[in-house]
Short mmCIF file of C-alpha atoms and ligand atoms in Angstrom, two decimals:
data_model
loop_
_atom_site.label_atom_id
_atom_site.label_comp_id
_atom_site.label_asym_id
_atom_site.label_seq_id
_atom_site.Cartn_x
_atom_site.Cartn_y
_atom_site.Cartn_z
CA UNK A 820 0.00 0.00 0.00
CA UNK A 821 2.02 2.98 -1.33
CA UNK A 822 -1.08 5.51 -1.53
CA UNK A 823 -3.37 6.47 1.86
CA UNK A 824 -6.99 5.67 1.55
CA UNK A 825 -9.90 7.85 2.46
CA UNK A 826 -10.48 7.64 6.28
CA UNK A 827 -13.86 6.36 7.02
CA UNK A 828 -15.80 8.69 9.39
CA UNK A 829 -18.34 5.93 9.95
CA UNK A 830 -18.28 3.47 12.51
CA UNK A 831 -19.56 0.85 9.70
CA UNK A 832 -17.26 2.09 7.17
CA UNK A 833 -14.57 0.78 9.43
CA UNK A 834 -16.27 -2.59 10.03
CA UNK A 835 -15.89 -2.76 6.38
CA UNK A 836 -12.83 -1.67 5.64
CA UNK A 837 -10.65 -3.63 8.80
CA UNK A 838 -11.01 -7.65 9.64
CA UNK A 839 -12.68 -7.87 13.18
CA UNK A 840 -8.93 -8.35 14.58
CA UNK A 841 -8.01 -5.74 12.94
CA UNK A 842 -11.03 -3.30 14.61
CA UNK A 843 -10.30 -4.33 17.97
CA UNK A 844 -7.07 -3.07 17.98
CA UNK A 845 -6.76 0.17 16.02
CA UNK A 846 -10.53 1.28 16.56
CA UNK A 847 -10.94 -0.51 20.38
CA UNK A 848 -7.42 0.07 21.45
CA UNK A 849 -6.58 -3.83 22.23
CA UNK A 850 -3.96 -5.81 21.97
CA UNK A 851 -2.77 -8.62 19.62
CA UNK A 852 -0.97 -11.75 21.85
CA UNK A 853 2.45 -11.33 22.11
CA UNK A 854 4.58 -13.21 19.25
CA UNK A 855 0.90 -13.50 17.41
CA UNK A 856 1.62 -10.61 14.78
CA UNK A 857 2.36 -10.89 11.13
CA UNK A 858 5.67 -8.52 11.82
CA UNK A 859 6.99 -9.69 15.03
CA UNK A 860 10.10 -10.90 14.14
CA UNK A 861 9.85 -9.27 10.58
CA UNK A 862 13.52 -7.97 9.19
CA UNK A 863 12.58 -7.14 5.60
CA UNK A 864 12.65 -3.78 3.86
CA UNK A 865 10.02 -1.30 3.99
CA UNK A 866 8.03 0.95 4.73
CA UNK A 867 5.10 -0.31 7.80
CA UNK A 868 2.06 2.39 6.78
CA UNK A 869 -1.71 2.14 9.05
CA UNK A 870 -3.50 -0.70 8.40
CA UNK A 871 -6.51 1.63 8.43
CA UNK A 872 -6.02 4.48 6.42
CA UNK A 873 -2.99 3.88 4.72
CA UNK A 874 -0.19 6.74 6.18
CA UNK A 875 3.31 5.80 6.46
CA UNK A 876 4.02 5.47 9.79
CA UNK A 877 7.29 3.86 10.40
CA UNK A 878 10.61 2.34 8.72
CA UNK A 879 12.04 -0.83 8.62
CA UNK A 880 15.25 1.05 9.22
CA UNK A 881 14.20 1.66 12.83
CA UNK A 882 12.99 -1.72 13.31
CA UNK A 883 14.49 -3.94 16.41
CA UNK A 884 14.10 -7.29 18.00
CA UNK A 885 12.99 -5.83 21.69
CA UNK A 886 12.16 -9.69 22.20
CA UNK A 887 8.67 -8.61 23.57
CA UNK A 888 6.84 -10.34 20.83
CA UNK A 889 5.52 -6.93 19.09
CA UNK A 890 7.21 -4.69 16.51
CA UNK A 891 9.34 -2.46 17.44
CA UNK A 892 10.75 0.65 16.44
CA UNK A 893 12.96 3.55 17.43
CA UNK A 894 10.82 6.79 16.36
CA UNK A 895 8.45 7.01 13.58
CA UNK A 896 8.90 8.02 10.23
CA UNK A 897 8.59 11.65 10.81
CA UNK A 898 7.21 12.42 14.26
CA UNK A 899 3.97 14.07 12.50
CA UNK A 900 2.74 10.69 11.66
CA UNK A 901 1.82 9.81 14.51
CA UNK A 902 0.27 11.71 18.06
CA UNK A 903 1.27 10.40 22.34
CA UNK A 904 -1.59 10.18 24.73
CA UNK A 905 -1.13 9.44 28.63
CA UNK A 906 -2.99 6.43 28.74
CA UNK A 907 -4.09 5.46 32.55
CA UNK A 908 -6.30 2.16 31.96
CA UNK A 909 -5.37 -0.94 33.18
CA UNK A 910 -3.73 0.24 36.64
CA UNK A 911 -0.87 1.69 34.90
CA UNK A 912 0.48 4.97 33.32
CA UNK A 913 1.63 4.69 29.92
CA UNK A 914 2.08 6.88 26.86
CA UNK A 915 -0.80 6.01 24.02
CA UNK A 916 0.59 6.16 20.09
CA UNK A 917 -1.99 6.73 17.57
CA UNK A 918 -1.79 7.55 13.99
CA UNK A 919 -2.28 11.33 13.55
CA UNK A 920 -4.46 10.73 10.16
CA UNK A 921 -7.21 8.68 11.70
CA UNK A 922 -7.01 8.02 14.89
CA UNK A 923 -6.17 4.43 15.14
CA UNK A 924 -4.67 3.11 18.21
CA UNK A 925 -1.21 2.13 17.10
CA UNK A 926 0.26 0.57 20.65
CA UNK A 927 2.66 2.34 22.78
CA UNK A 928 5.69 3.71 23.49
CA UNK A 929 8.43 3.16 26.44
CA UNK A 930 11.42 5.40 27.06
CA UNK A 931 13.57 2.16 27.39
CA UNK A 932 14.56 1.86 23.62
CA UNK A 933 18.11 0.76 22.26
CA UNK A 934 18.27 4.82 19.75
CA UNK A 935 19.97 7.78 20.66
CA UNK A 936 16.59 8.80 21.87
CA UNK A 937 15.83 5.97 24.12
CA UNK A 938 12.40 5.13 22.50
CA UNK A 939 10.77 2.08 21.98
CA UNK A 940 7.32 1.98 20.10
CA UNK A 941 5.94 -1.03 21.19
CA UNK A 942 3.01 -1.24 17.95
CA UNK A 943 0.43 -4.04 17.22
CA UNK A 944 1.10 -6.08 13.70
CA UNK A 945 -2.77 -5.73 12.92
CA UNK A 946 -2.39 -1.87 13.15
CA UNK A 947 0.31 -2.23 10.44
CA UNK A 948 0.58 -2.96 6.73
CA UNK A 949 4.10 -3.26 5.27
CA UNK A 950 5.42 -2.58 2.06
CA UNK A 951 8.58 -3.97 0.22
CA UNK A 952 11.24 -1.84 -0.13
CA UNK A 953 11.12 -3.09 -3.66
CA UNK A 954 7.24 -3.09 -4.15
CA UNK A 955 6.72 -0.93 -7.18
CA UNK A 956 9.66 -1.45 -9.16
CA UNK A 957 9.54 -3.14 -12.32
FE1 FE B 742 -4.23 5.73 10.20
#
């Protein structure tokens, strides 16, 4: 997915456009089982954009094995893509990431990263759809 999609502003239009797996995490803020996702342990190339509306969100450059079971980056793509929120549910106080464009909840990030900047996004596989580094070229 190289182009982003039109974000649905209906709660049905996002039934329709995202698998019921897919819904639960980026429109009901849950959480895939660790080591479950499609990009846990992913190395390849590319570029990871929202599964739900299609914005890049972050590189395969900043990818690391955190060993949580969850992708993992460094920062995002440019920080724009995506927006923090202190998130106090389950009896603890953690930072919310969402994607700026529409809102879908992305996972989280912890200031216990291996970068320069200390960062780790912790972010669901379902919220993510990555393309090929090559995808595109003839
Ligand atoms: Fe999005």
């Amino acid at each position: 997915m190289s182009d982003q999609r039109d974000v649905p502003v209906s709660d049905e239009e996002w039934h329709e456009r995202l698998t019921p797996a897919q819904y639960e995490v980026l429109r009901r803020k849950g959480t895939e089982p660790a080591f479950s996702g499609a990009y846990a342990h992913s190395k390849d190339d590319g570029m990871y954009h929202c599964a739900g509306c299609g914005a890049a969100l972050f590189s395969s450059d900043t990818k690391f094995e955190s060993g949580t079971g969850w992708p993992s980056f460094t920062e995002p793509v440019v920080a724009e893509a995506v927006e923090l929120h202190e998130d106090r549910s389950h009896g603890m106080v953690r930072t919310e990431v969402t994607c700026r464009r529409c809102g879908g909840h992305l996972g989280h990030v912890f200031p216990d990263g291996p970068g320069p900047d200390g960062q780790r996004y912790c972010i669901n596989s379902l919220s993510l759809e990555m393309e090929p580094a090559d995808a595109g070229r003839d």
